[in-house]
């Protein structure tokens, strides 16, 4: 497997893990399994944090993908 393919696969898997985790936390908050004073604010915080993590990891891994492609890997 090429290094660029591994970087791209890592991007997809890492983003999927973050999104599944965010979905789980939102589902727990909505169902009431996790107590919160303001569920809407908690869900907003979870979504904002997950979006930032997905964005950051996507940028880093896409840069790695491009660098490996330029190097011929």
GROMACS .gro file of C-alpha atoms in nm:
model
   73
    1UNK     CA    1   0.000   0.000   0.000
    2UNK     CA    2   0.138   0.340  -0.095
    3UNK     CA    3   0.206   0.597   0.175
    4UNK     CA    4  -0.039   0.838   0.013
    5UNK     CA    5  -0.310   0.572   0.018
    6UNK     CA    6  -0.240   0.508   0.386
    7UNK     CA    7  -0.268   0.881   0.458
    8UNK     CA    8  -0.601   0.898   0.274
    9UNK     CA    9  -0.730   0.586   0.449
   10UNK     CA   10  -0.619   0.731   0.783
   11UNK     CA   11  -0.812   1.048   0.703
   12UNK     CA   12  -1.132   0.858   0.631
   13UNK     CA   13  -1.101   0.633   0.937
   14UNK     CA   14  -1.010   0.912   1.177
   15UNK     CA   15  -1.296   1.130   1.055
   16UNK     CA   16  -1.537   0.836   1.084
   17UNK     CA   17  -1.426   0.764   1.441
   18UNK     CA   18  -1.471   1.128   1.541
   19UNK     CA   19  -1.815   1.149   1.378
   20UNK     CA   20  -1.933   0.823   1.535
   21UNK     CA   21  -1.815   0.944   1.876
   22UNK     CA   22  -1.995   1.276   1.832
   23UNK     CA   23  -2.312   1.097   1.719
   24UNK     CA   24  -2.294   0.872   2.026
   25UNK     CA   25  -2.250   1.166   2.264
   26UNK     CA   26  -2.538   1.358   2.105
   27UNK     CA   27  -2.762   1.050   2.122
   28UNK     CA   28  -2.679   1.001   2.491
   29UNK     CA   29  -2.750   1.367   2.564
   30UNK     CA   30  -3.080   1.365   2.373
   31UNK     CA   31  -3.202   1.046   2.539
   32UNK     CA   32  -3.130   1.180   2.886
   33UNK     CA   33  -2.875   0.910   2.970
   34UNK     CA   34  -2.624   1.189   3.024
   35UNK     CA   35  -2.766   1.461   3.247
   36UNK     CA   36  -2.714   1.819   3.144
   37UNK     CA   37  -2.851   2.151   3.264
   38UNK     CA   38  -2.893   2.267   2.904
   39UNK     CA   39  -2.901   1.980   2.653
   40UNK     CA   40  -2.911   2.216   2.353
   41UNK     CA   41  -2.592   2.390   2.463
   42UNK     CA   42  -2.425   2.054   2.527
   43UNK     CA   43  -2.516   1.928   2.181
   44UNK     CA   44  -2.389   2.252   2.027
   45UNK     CA   45  -2.060   2.215   2.215
   46UNK     CA   46  -2.023   1.851   2.103
   47UNK     CA   47  -2.096   1.943   1.741
   48UNK     CA   48  -1.857   2.238   1.745
   49UNK     CA   49  -1.577   2.032   1.898
   50UNK     CA   50  -1.627   1.741   1.659
   51UNK     CA   51  -1.634   1.977   1.362
   52UNK     CA   52  -1.309   2.137   1.470
   53UNK     CA   53  -1.142   1.798   1.519
   54UNK     CA   54  -1.258   1.673   1.180
   55UNK     CA   55  -1.138   1.992   1.013
   56UNK     CA   56  -0.798   1.984   1.182
   57UNK     CA   57  -0.733   1.617   1.113
   58UNK     CA   58  -0.853   1.652   0.754
   59UNK     CA   59  -0.615   1.938   0.682
   60UNK     CA   60  -0.314   1.759   0.833
   61UNK     CA   61  -0.383   1.428   0.659
   62UNK     CA   62  -0.467   1.589   0.324
   63UNK     CA   63  -0.135   1.775   0.340
   64UNK     CA   64   0.038   1.444   0.410
   65UNK     CA   65  -0.146   1.288   0.115
   66UNK     CA   66  -0.036   1.567  -0.121
   67UNK     CA   67   0.324   1.557   0.003
   68UNK     CA   68   0.345   1.180  -0.047
   69UNK     CA   69   0.193   1.208  -0.396
   70UNK     CA   70   0.447   1.475  -0.492
   71UNK     CA   71   0.728   1.253  -0.367
   72UNK     CA   72   0.602   0.974  -0.592
   73UNK     CA   73   0.473   0.749  -0.318
   0.00000   0.00000   0.00000
